[in-house]
XYZ file of C-alpha atoms in Angstrom:
297
model
C 45.885 1.546 32.594
C 43.454 -1.148 31.436
C 44.271 -3.283 28.273
C 41.851 -2.852 25.311
C 41.729 -5.667 22.849
C 41.982 -4.235 19.175
C 39.435 -6.824 18.041
C 36.871 -5.976 20.572
C 35.442 -2.712 18.810
C 35.241 -4.959 15.641
C 33.339 -7.499 17.400
C 30.908 -4.914 18.798
C 30.483 -3.429 15.448
C 29.690 -6.547 13.892
C 27.214 -7.778 16.509
C 24.501 -5.210 15.551
C 24.083 -6.142 11.895
C 23.937 -9.804 12.903
C 21.354 -9.107 15.636
C 19.164 -7.088 13.086
C 19.468 -10.012 10.609
C 18.401 -12.298 13.246
C 15.411 -10.051 13.998
C 14.114 -9.850 10.302
C 14.561 -13.570 9.987
C 10.923 -14.918 9.777
C 9.975 -17.756 12.158
C 7.496 -20.293 11.037
C 4.467 -18.200 12.038
C 5.871 -15.117 10.324
C 6.791 -17.218 7.191
C 3.113 -18.305 6.861
C 2.119 -14.665 7.204
C 4.419 -13.721 4.438
C 3.155 -16.310 2.180
C -0.428 -15.353 2.944
C 0.447 -11.611 2.121
C 2.133 -12.747 -1.131
C -1.258 -14.697 -1.978
C -3.141 -11.499 -1.246
C -0.854 -9.419 -3.612
C -1.252 -12.138 -6.475
C -5.055 -12.592 -6.024
C -5.774 -8.638 -5.673
C -3.547 -8.101 -9.012
C -5.730 -10.784 -10.729
C -9.029 -9.670 -9.494
C -8.187 -5.987 -10.340
C -8.705 -6.401 -14.033
C -11.016 -9.405 -14.391
C -14.647 -8.230 -15.204
C -17.291 -9.405 -12.619
C -14.783 -10.891 -10.385
C -13.132 -7.356 -9.546
C -16.353 -6.612 -7.672
C -15.102 -9.119 -4.951
C -12.363 -6.295 -3.832
C -14.315 -3.446 -4.782
C -15.503 -2.731 -1.214
C -12.021 -2.644 -0.208
C -10.971 -0.094 -2.885
C -13.657 2.105 -1.571
C -12.324 1.469 1.826
C -8.934 2.549 0.760
C -10.366 5.565 -0.830
C -11.977 6.233 2.614
C -8.629 5.977 4.179
C -7.325 8.825 1.690
C -9.873 10.938 2.300
C -9.844 10.583 6.151
C -6.133 11.373 5.989
C -6.935 14.505 4.362
C -9.347 15.442 6.981
C -7.199 14.378 9.941
C -4.267 16.518 8.614
C -6.576 19.226 8.151
C -7.769 19.024 11.779
C -3.967 19.033 12.941
C -3.428 22.273 10.771
C -6.428 24.047 12.257
C -8.670 23.615 9.168
C -12.398 23.297 9.182
C -13.595 19.832 7.815
C -17.065 20.317 6.144
C -17.494 16.855 4.696
C -16.114 13.738 3.228
C -17.881 12.039 0.277
C -17.068 8.673 -1.672
C -18.422 8.249 -5.095
C -19.248 4.720 -6.715
C -16.426 5.245 -9.227
C -13.818 4.877 -6.670
C -13.355 8.684 -6.282
C -13.753 10.913 -3.207
C -13.541 14.518 -2.066
C -12.779 15.971 1.227
C -14.137 19.582 1.662
C -11.789 21.804 3.691
C -11.574 25.518 4.673
C -8.355 26.845 6.083
C -5.407 24.613 7.185
C -1.931 24.299 5.403
C -2.515 22.877 1.865
C 1.050 21.712 1.594
C 0.624 19.472 4.388
C -3.221 18.541 3.577
C -2.784 17.681 -0.141
C -0.051 15.006 0.357
C -1.590 13.551 3.312
C -4.067 11.664 1.300
C -1.684 9.325 -0.545
C 0.873 9.242 2.241
C -1.544 8.669 5.121
C -3.461 5.836 3.351
C -0.214 4.095 2.653
C 0.989 4.651 6.379
C -2.367 3.083 7.484
C -1.856 0.149 5.201
C 1.614 -0.366 6.319
C 0.535 -0.042 10.021
C -2.264 -2.781 9.145
C 0.246 -5.021 7.567
C 2.690 -4.774 10.628
C -0.365 -5.550 13.006
C -1.264 -8.416 10.628
C 1.491 -10.340 12.027
C -0.034 -10.586 15.503
C -3.488 -11.388 16.857
C -3.572 -8.910 19.666
C -1.892 -6.121 17.731
C -4.844 -6.931 15.019
C -7.486 -6.296 17.636
C -5.748 -3.020 18.692
C -5.716 -2.003 15.003
C -9.351 -2.812 14.676
C -10.282 -0.648 17.732
C -8.200 2.374 16.236
C -10.052 1.951 12.879
C -13.333 2.094 14.957
C -12.410 5.507 16.263
C -11.201 6.703 12.819
C -14.605 5.092 11.433
C -16.675 7.311 14.030
C -15.149 10.327 12.780
C -15.618 9.630 9.096
C -19.160 8.916 9.663
C -19.508 12.395 11.290
C -17.799 13.915 8.427
C -19.615 12.093 5.934
C -23.051 12.252 7.492
C -24.569 13.182 4.382
C -23.018 10.573 1.935
C -25.122 7.259 1.881
C -22.172 5.433 0.325
C -19.647 6.091 2.949
C -22.207 4.989 5.675
C -22.873 1.953 3.835
C -19.219 1.119 3.438
C -18.200 1.706 6.930
C -21.429 -0.185 8.127
C -20.342 -3.361 6.188
C -16.760 -3.183 7.015
C -17.695 -2.755 10.850
C -19.882 -5.730 10.547
C -17.013 -7.667 8.813
C -14.574 -7.067 11.445
C -16.883 -7.874 14.289
C -17.662 -11.112 12.533
C -13.972 -11.907 11.939
C -13.250 -11.025 15.653
C -15.219 -14.081 16.562
C -13.841 -16.494 14.286
C -10.851 -18.556 15.519
C -10.220 -16.563 18.672
C -9.157 -13.603 16.594
C -6.981 -15.591 13.917
C -9.401 -14.704 11.282
C -9.133 -10.940 12.248
C -5.451 -11.042 11.914
C -5.752 -12.189 8.480
C -8.376 -9.750 7.762
C -6.225 -6.868 9.019
C -3.325 -8.066 7.008
C -5.594 -8.115 3.717
C -7.028 -4.533 4.216
C -3.155 -3.504 4.861
C -2.028 -5.125 1.757
C -5.025 -3.676 -0.170
C -4.473 -0.182 1.125
C -0.781 -0.148 0.245
C -1.423 -1.700 -3.272
C -4.202 0.678 -4.109
C -2.084 3.672 -3.141
C 0.750 2.517 -5.401
C -1.638 2.066 -8.375
C -3.367 5.158 -7.772
C -0.121 7.252 -7.638
C 1.093 5.614 -10.918
C -2.266 6.046 -12.742
C -3.051 9.671 -11.730
C 0.454 11.234 -11.658
C 3.010 9.142 -13.617
C 1.304 7.280 -16.459
C -1.277 10.155 -17.209
C -1.587 13.544 -15.753
C -4.942 14.030 -14.082
C -5.306 17.912 -13.612
C -7.633 17.309 -10.590
C -5.325 15.112 -8.780
C -3.714 16.009 -5.457
C -0.213 16.034 -6.940
C -1.267 18.426 -9.570
C -2.708 20.680 -6.918
C 0.392 20.426 -4.771
C 2.595 21.186 -7.934
C 0.656 24.328 -8.465
C 1.303 25.347 -4.732
C 4.921 24.332 -4.439
C 5.736 25.222 -8.230
C 9.408 23.563 -8.008
C 8.362 20.162 -9.489
C 5.660 19.172 -12.018
C 3.109 16.646 -10.783
C 4.814 13.627 -12.421
C 8.117 14.159 -10.080
C 5.661 14.565 -7.079
C 3.886 11.363 -8.162
C 7.449 9.600 -8.292
C 8.523 10.994 -4.770
C 5.169 9.787 -3.213
C 5.393 6.503 -4.851
C 9.005 5.915 -3.295
C 7.659 7.017 0.083
C 4.690 4.539 -0.391
C 7.103 1.732 -1.149
C 9.085 2.450 1.876
C 6.135 2.590 4.080
C 4.972 -0.920 2.578
C 8.532 -2.272 3.263
C 8.810 -0.779 6.848
C 5.384 -2.230 7.616
C 6.701 -5.959 6.873
C 10.087 -5.136 8.606
C 8.060 -3.741 11.804
C 6.118 -6.971 11.706
C 9.005 -9.431 11.524
C 10.745 -7.505 14.291
C 8.027 -6.669 16.733
C 5.944 -9.863 16.591
C 8.092 -12.854 16.975
C 5.425 -15.055 18.831
C 4.462 -18.456 17.383
C 0.790 -19.207 16.572
C 0.356 -21.029 20.023
C 1.784 -18.306 21.773
C -0.419 -15.715 20.120
C -3.452 -17.799 20.712
C -2.637 -18.038 24.467
C -2.066 -14.391 24.777
C -5.181 -13.548 22.717
C -7.368 -15.542 25.387
C -6.233 -13.093 27.772
C -6.534 -9.792 25.832
C -10.000 -8.479 24.728
C -11.201 -12.106 24.605
C -14.539 -12.911 22.586
C -17.609 -13.652 24.783
C -17.814 -17.102 25.851
C -14.045 -17.776 25.997
C -12.436 -18.910 29.219
C -11.190 -15.398 30.055
C -14.207 -13.330 28.530
C -16.638 -13.702 31.458
C -15.602 -10.160 32.665
C -15.800 -8.612 29.276
C -19.292 -8.255 27.655
C -17.908 -7.248 24.299
C -14.382 -6.626 23.064
C -15.798 -4.766 19.960
C -17.805 -1.887 21.606
C -16.584 0.644 19.228
C -17.210 -1.531 16.170
C -20.603 -2.399 17.354
C -21.414 1.255 17.881
C -20.395 1.971 14.227
C -22.476 -0.890 13.101
C -25.664 0.450 15.258
C -24.990 3.926 14.127
C -24.920 2.905 10.445
C -28.147 0.979 10.816
C -29.801 4.084 12.161
C -28.560 6.362 9.549
C -29.393 4.061 6.709
C -32.851 3.869 8.066
C -33.043 7.639 8.333
C -31.868 7.801 4.459
C -34.615 5.424 3.525
């Protein structure tokens, strides 16, 4: 019969918490990313309420509204709904016209989907290559949104501008600038969701909000309670985005730069001779946007 050391099980049990603590401890590159994210939060909070200066973040607010409406639409598709249209308005509002589907899934998908997108972008903002992948995924979402919003000029102008900005940042610093742009969009999206949930459901009751419509369908809680539940879920997504970024992307800035040169490199780089453009989908969005804007004019 083999001898079992009584203290061995305790050592094994203590090993996992210590490993997890090591995994979430930021290295120098991750610490810089966290500092930048903190600066983003501070700057966004200041610009949010300063007249004229708040116009700087206005396009990113509209983008988050677009994420919100896009999440409604994609959940509608997953629940066999027909998506008629997506519309954004200059007052930072939006509406997704659906028929069919499962409302108790499509209604909360707006807040929860946009906060999940924001958290995913925050996690990808810790790594250059992950930011490139996130940009391509956004490009696919943009193409679907352009189709659903084909009659809304503001949505087309917004996606056109954001696609051009992402393409521009892809070419700066070998993708480093893109990483910080993706991080900013993620932070902005999460903060906007938190503010919107508090403003529409907790601080004041908006009868036309998703929470009010959801409360009418479920009937078990008032809209303010659902607002609190969604707020907690959005905070959890925010925290998980940071944790995933810390755990998954431990490469230093130098290692990320080296890896980026061999993964979807920009034209003109040493490894980019075989690739005409790593931003095909984004450029497609850009071209489609120009064509659509001309048709509107």
